[in-house]
PDB file of C-alpha atoms in Angstrom:
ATOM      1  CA  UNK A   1     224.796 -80.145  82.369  1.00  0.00           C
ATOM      2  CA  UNK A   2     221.520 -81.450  81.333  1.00  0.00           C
ATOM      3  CA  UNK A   3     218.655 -79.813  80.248  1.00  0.00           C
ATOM      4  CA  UNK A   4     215.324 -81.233  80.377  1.00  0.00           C
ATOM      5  CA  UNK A   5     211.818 -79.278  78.999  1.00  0.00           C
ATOM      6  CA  UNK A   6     207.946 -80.427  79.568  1.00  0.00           C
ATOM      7  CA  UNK A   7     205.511 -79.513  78.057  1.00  0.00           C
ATOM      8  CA  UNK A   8     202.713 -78.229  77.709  1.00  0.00           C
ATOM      9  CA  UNK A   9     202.901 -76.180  81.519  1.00  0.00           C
ATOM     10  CA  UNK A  10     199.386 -76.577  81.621  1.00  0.00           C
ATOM     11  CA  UNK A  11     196.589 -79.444  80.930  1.00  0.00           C
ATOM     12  CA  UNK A  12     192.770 -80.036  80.947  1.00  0.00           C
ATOM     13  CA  UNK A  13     190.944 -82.973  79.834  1.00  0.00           C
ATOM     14  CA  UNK A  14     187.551 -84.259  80.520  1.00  0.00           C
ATOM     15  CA  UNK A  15     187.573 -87.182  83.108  1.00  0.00           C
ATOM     16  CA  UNK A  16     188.046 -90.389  81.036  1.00  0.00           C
ATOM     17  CA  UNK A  17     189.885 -89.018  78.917  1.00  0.00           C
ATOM     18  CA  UNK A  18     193.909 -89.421  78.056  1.00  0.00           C
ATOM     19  CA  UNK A  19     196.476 -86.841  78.961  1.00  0.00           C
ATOM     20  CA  UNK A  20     200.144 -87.021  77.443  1.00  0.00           C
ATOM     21  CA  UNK A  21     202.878 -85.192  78.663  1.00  0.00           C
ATOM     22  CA  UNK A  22     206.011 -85.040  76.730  1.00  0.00           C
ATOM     23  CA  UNK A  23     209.809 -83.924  78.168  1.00  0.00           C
ATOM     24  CA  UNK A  24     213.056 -83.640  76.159  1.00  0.00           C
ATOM     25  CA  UNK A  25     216.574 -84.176  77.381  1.00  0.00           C
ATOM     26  CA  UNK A  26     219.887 -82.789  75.617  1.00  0.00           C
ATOM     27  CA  UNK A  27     222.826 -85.201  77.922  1.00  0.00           C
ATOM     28  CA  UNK A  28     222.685 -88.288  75.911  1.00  0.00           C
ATOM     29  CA  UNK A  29     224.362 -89.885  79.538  1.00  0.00           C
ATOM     30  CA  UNK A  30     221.083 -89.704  81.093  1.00  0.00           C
ATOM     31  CA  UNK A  31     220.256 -93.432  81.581  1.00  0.00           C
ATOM     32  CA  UNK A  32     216.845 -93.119  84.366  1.00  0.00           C
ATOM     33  CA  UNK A  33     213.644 -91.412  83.692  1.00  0.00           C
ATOM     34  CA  UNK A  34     211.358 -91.450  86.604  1.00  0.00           C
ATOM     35  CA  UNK A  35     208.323 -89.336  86.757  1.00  0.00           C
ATOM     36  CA  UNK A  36     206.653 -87.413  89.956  1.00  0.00           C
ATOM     37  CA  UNK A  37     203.564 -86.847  90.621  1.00  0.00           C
ATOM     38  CA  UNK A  38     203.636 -83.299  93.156  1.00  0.00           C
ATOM     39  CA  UNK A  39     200.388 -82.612  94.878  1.00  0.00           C
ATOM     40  CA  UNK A  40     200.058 -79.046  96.004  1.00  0.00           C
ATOM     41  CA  UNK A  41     202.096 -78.341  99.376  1.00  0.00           C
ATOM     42  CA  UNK A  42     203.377 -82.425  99.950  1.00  0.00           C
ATOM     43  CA  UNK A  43     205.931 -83.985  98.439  1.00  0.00           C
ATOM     44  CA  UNK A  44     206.508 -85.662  95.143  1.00  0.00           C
ATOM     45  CA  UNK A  45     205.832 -89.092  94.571  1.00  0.00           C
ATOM     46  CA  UNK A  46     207.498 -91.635  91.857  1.00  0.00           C
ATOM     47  CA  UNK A  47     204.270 -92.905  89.723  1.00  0.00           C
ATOM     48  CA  UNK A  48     206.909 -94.689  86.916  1.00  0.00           C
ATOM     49  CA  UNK A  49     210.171 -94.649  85.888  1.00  0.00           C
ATOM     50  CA  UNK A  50     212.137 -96.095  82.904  1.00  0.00           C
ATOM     51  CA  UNK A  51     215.471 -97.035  82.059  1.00  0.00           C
ATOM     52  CA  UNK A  52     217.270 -96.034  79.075  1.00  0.00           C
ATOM     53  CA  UNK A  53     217.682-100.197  77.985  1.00  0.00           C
ATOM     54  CA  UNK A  54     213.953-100.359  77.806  1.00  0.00           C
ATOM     55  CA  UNK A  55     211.508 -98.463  75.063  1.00  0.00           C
ATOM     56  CA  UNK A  56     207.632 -98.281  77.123  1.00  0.00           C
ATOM     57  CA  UNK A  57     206.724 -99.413  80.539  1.00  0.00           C
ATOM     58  CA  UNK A  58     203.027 -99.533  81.687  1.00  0.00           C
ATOM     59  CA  UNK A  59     201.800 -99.923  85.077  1.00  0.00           C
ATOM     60  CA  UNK A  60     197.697-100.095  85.370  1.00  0.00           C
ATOM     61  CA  UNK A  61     196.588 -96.468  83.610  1.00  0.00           C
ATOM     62  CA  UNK A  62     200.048 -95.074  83.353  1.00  0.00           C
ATOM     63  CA  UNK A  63     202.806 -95.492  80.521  1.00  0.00           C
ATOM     64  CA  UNK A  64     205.860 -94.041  79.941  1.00  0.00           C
ATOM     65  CA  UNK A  65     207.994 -93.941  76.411  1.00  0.00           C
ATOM     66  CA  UNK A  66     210.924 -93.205  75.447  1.00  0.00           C
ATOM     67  CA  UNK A  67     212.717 -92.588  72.273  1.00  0.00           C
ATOM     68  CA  UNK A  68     216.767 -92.146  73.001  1.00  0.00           C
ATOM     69  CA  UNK A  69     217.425 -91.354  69.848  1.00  0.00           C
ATOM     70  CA  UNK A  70     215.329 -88.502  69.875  1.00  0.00           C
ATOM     71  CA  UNK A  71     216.172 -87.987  73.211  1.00  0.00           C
ATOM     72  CA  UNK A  72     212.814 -87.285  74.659  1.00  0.00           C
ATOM     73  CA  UNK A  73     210.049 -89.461  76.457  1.00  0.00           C
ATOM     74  CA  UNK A  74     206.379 -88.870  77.282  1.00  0.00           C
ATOM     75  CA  UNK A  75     203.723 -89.859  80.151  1.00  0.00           C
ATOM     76  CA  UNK A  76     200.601 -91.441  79.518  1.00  0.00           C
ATOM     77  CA  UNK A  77     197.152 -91.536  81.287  1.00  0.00           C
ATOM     78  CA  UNK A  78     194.790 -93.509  80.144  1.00  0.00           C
ATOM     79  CA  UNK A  79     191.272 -92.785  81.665  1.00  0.00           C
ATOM     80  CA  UNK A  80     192.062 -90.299  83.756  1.00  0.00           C
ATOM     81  CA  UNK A  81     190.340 -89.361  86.931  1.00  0.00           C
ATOM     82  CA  UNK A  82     189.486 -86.318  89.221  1.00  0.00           C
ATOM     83  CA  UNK A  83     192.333 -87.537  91.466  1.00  0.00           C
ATOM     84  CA  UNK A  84     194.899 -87.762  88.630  1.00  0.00           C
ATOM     85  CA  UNK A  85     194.746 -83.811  88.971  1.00  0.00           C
ATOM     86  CA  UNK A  86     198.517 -82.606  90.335  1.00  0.00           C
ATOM     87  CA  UNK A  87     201.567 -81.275  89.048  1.00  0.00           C
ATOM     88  CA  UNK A  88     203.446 -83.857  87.041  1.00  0.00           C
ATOM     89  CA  UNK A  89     207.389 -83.477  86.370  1.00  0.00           C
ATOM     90  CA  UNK A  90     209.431 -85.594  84.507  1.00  0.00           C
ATOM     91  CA  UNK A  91     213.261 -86.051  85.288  1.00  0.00           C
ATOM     92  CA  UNK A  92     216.382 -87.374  83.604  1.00  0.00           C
ATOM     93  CA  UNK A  93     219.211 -88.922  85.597  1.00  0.00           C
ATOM     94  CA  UNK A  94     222.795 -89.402  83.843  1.00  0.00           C
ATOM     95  CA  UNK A  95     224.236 -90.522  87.122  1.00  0.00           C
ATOM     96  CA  UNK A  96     223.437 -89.709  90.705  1.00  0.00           C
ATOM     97  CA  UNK A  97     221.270 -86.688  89.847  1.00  0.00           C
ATOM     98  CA  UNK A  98     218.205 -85.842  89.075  1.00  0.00           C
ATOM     99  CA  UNK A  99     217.313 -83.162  87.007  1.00  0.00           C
ATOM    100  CA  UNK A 100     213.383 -82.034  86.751  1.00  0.00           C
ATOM    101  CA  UNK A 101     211.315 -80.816  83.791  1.00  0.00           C
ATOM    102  CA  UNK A 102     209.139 -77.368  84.171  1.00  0.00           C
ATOM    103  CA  UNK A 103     206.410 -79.379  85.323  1.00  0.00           C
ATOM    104  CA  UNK A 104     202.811 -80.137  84.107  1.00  0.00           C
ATOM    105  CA  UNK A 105     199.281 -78.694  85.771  1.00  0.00           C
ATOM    106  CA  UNK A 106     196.902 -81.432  84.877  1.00  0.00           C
ATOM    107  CA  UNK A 107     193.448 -80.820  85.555  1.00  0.00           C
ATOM    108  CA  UNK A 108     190.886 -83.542  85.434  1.00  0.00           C
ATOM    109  CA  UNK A 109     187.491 -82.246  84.726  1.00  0.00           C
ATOM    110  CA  UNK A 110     184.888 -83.944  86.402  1.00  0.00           C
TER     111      UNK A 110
ATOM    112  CA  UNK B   1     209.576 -98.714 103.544  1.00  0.00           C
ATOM    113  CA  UNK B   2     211.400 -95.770 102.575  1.00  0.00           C
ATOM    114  CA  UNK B   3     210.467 -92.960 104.602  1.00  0.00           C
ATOM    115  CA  UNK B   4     212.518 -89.722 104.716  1.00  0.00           C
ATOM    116  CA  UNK B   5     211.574 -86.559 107.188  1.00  0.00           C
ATOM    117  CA  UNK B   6     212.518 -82.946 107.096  1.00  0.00           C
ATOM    118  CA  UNK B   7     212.687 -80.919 109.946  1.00  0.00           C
ATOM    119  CA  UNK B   8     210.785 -78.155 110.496  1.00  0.00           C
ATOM    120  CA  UNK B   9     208.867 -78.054 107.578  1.00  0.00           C
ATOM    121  CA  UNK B  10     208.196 -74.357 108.279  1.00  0.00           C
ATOM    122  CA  UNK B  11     210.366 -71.592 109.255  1.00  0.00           C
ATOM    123  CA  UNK B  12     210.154 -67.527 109.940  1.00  0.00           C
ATOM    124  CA  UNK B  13     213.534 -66.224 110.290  1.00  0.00           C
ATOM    125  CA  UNK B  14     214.513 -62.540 110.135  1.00  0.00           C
ATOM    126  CA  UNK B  15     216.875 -61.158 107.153  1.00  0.00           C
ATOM    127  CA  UNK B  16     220.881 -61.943 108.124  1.00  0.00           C
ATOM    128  CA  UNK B  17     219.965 -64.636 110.353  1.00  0.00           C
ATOM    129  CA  UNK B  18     220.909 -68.483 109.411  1.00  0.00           C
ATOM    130  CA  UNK B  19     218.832 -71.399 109.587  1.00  0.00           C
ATOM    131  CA  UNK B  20     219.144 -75.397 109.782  1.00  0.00           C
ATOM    132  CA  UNK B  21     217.252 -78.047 107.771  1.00  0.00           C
ATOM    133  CA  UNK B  22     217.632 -81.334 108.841  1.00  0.00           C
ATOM    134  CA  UNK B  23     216.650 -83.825 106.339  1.00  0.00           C
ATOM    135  CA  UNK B  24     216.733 -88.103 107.700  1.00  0.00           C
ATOM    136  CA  UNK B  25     215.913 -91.078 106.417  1.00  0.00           C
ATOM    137  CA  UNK B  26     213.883 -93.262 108.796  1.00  0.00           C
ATOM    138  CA  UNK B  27     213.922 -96.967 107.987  1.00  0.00           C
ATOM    139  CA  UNK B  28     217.037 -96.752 105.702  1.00  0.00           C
ATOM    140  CA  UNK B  29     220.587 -95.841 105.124  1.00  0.00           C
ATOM    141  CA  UNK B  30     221.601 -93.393 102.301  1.00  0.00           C
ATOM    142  CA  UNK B  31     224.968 -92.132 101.061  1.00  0.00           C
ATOM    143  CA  UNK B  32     223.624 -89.641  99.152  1.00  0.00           C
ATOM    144  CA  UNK B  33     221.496 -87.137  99.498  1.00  0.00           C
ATOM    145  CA  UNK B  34     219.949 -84.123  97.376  1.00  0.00           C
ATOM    146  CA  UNK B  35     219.020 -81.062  98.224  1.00  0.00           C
ATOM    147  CA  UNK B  36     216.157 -78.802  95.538  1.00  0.00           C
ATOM    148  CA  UNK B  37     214.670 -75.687  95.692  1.00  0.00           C
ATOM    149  CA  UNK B  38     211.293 -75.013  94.972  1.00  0.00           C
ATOM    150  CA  UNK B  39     209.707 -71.846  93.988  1.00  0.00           C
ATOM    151  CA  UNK B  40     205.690 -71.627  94.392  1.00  0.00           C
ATOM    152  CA  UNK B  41     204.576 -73.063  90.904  1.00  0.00           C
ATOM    153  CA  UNK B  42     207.682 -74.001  89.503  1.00  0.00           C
ATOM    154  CA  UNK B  43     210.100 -76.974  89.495  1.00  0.00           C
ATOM    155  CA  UNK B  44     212.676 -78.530  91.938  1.00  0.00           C
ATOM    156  CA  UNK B  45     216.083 -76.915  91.404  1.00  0.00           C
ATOM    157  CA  UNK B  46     218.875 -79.529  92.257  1.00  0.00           C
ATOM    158  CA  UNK B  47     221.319 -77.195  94.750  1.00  0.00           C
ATOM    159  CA  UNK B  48     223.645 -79.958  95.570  1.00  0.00           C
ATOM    160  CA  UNK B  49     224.507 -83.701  96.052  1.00  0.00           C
ATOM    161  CA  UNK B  50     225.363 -84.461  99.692  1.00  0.00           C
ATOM    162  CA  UNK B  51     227.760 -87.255 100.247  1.00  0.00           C
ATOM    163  CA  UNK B  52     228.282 -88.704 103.384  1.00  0.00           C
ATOM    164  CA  UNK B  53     231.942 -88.302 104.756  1.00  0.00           C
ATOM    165  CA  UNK B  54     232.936 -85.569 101.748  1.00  0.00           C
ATOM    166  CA  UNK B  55     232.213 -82.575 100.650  1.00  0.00           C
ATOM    167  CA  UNK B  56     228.875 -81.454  98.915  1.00  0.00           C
ATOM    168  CA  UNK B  57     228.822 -81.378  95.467  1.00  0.00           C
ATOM    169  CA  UNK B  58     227.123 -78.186  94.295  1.00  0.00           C
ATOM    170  CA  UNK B  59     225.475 -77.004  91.092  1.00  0.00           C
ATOM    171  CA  UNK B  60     226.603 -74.277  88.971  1.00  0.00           C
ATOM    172  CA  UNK B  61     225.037 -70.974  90.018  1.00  0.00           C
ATOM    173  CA  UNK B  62     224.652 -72.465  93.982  1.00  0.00           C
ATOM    174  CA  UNK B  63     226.841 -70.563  96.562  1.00  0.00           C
ATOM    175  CA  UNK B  64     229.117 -73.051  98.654  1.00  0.00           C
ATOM    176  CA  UNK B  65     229.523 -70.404 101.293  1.00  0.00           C
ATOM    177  CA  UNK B  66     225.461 -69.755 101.553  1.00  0.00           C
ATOM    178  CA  UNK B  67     224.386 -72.904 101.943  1.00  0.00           C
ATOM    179  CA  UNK B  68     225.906 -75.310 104.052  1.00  0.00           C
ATOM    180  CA  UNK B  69     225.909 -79.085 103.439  1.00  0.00           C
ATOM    181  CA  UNK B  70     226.807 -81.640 106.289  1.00  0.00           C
ATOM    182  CA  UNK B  71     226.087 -85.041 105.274  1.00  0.00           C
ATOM    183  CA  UNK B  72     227.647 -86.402 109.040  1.00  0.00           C
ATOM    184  CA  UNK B  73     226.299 -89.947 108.913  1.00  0.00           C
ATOM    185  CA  UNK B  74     224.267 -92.272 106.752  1.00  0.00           C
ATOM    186  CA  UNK B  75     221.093 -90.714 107.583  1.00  0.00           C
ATOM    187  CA  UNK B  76     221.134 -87.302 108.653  1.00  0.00           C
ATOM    188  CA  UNK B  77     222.195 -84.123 106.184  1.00  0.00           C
ATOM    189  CA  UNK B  78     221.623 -80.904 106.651  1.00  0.00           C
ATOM    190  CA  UNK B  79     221.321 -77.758 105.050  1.00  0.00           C
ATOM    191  CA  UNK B  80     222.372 -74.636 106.442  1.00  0.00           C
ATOM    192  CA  UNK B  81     221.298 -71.174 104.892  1.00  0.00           C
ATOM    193  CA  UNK B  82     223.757 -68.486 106.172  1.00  0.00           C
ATOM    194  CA  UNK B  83     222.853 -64.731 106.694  1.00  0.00           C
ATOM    195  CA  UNK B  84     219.474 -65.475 105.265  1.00  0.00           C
ATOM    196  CA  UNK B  85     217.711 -63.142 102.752  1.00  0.00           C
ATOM    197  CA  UNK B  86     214.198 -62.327 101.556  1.00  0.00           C
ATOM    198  CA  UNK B  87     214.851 -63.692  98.186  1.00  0.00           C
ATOM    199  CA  UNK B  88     215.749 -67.002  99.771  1.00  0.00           C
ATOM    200  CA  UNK B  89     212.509 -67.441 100.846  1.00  0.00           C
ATOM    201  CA  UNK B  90     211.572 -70.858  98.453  1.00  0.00           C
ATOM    202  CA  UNK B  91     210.560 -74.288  99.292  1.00  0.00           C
ATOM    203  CA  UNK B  92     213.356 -76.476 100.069  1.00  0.00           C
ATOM    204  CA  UNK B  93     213.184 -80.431  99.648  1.00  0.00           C
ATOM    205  CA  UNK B  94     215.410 -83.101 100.040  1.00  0.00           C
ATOM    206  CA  UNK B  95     215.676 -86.544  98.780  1.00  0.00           C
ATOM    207  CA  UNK B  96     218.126 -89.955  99.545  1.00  0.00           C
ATOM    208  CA  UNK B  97     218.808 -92.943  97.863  1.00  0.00           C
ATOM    209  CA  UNK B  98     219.139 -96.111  99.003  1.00  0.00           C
ATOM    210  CA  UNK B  99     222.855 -97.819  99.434  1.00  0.00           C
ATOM    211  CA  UNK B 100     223.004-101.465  98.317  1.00  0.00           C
ATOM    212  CA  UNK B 101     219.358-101.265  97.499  1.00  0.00           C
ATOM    213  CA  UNK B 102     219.279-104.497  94.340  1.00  0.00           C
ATOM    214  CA  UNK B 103     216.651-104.575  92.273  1.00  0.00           C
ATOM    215  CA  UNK B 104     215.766-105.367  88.402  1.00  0.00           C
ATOM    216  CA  UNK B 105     215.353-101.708  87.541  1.00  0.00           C
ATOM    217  CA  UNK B 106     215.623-100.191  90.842  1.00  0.00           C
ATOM    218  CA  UNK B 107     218.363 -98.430  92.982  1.00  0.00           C
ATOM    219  CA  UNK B 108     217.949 -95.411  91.008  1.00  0.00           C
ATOM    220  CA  UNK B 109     215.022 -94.207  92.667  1.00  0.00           C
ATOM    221  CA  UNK B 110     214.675 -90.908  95.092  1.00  0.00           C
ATOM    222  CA  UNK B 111     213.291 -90.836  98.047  1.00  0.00           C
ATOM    223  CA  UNK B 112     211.645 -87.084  98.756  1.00  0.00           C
ATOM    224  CA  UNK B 113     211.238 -85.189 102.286  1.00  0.00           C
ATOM    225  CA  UNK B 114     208.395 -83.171 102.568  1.00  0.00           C
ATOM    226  CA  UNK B 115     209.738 -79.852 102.021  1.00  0.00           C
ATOM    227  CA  UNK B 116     210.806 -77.091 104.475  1.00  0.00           C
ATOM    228  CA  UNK B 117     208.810 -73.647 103.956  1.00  0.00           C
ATOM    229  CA  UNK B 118     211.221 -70.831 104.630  1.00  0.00           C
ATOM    230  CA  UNK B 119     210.092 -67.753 104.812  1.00  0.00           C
ATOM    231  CA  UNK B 120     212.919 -64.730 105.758  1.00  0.00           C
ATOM    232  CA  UNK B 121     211.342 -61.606 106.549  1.00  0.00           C
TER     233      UNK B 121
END
């Protein structure tokens, strides 16, 4: 089955500043990427996804990449903010499933 | 929209006693449904894909027999834990996908409940 691992577990950065996450996959099937954004006690939320035809996808102060070859892809924040703070998991999909990363604790520091 | 509810989202139950989580979607139909566990400060576990009209399709390590999948229409599923246990006390969350849902890059996209607390004492 597939495997997927996040790293680091745990994040800080200064408000403003950029926070990458990066997540590694070993089922070269996996085709969808999405990422969640898990706020403590509530549900996840999608913030951005990609697709195994495209390389980067930005939306506003969020980017994903991805590198199949290497298998692995990475979240960006650019300019982050005191209400970026959450747990972040990444996910790979190579068909119906989805299967989750360790998750990330970033912490914005105002 | 695509909403999707859980009910309850918090349970007490005592130890050999079994207990049902529904999990619906709202404003949308879905032929498949997921089913994760969710230990405090760790990641969603997929447990199973629930299909509607079939059987649930479980991952390794999940026990059929424990945790009961009915997937009875095209928005209702439920999980049933049987004889319940302390160290099933977790988190539990589901999610559905849309059917026919047509998009450029969408279609693949999971639509999460808010989570179930069980707690077995």
């Amino acid at each position: 089955g597939e495997n997927v691992e996040q790293h680091p577990s745990t994040l800080s950065v200064q408000e403003g500043d950029s926070a990458v996450i990066k997540c590694t996959y070993s089922d070269s099937a996996s085709n969808y990427f999405p990422w969640y954004k898990q706020e403590l006690g509530k549900r996840p939320q999608l913030i951005i996804d990609i697709r195994s035809n495209v390389g980067e996808k930005k939306d506003q102060r969020i980017a994903v990449t991805l590198n199949k070859t290497a298998k692995h892809f990475s979240l960006h924040i650019t300019e982050t903010q005191p209400e970026d703070s959450a747990v972040y998991f990444c996910a790979a999909s190579p068909g119906n499933q989805f299967y989750f990363g360790t998750g990330t604790s970033l912490t914005v520091i105002p | 929209g695509a909403v999707v509810s859980q009910h309850p989202s918090r349970v007490i139950c005592k130890s050999g006693t079994s207990v049902k989580i529904e999990c619906r979607s709202l404003d949308f139909q879905a032929t498949t449904m997921f089913w994760y566990r969710q230990f405090p400060k760790q990641s969603l576990m997929l447990m199973a894909t629930s299909n509607e009209g079939s059987k649930a399709t479980y991952e390794q390590g999940v026990e059929k027999d424990k945790f009961l999948i009915n997937h009875a229409s095209l928005t209702l599923s439920t999980l049933t834990v049987t004889s319940a246990h302390p160290e099933d006390s977790s988190f539990y969350i589901c999610s559905a996908r849309k059917v026919g849902f047509r998009d450029s890059g969408r279609g693949y996209e999971q639509y999460f409940g808010p989570g179930t607390r069980l707690t077995v004492t």
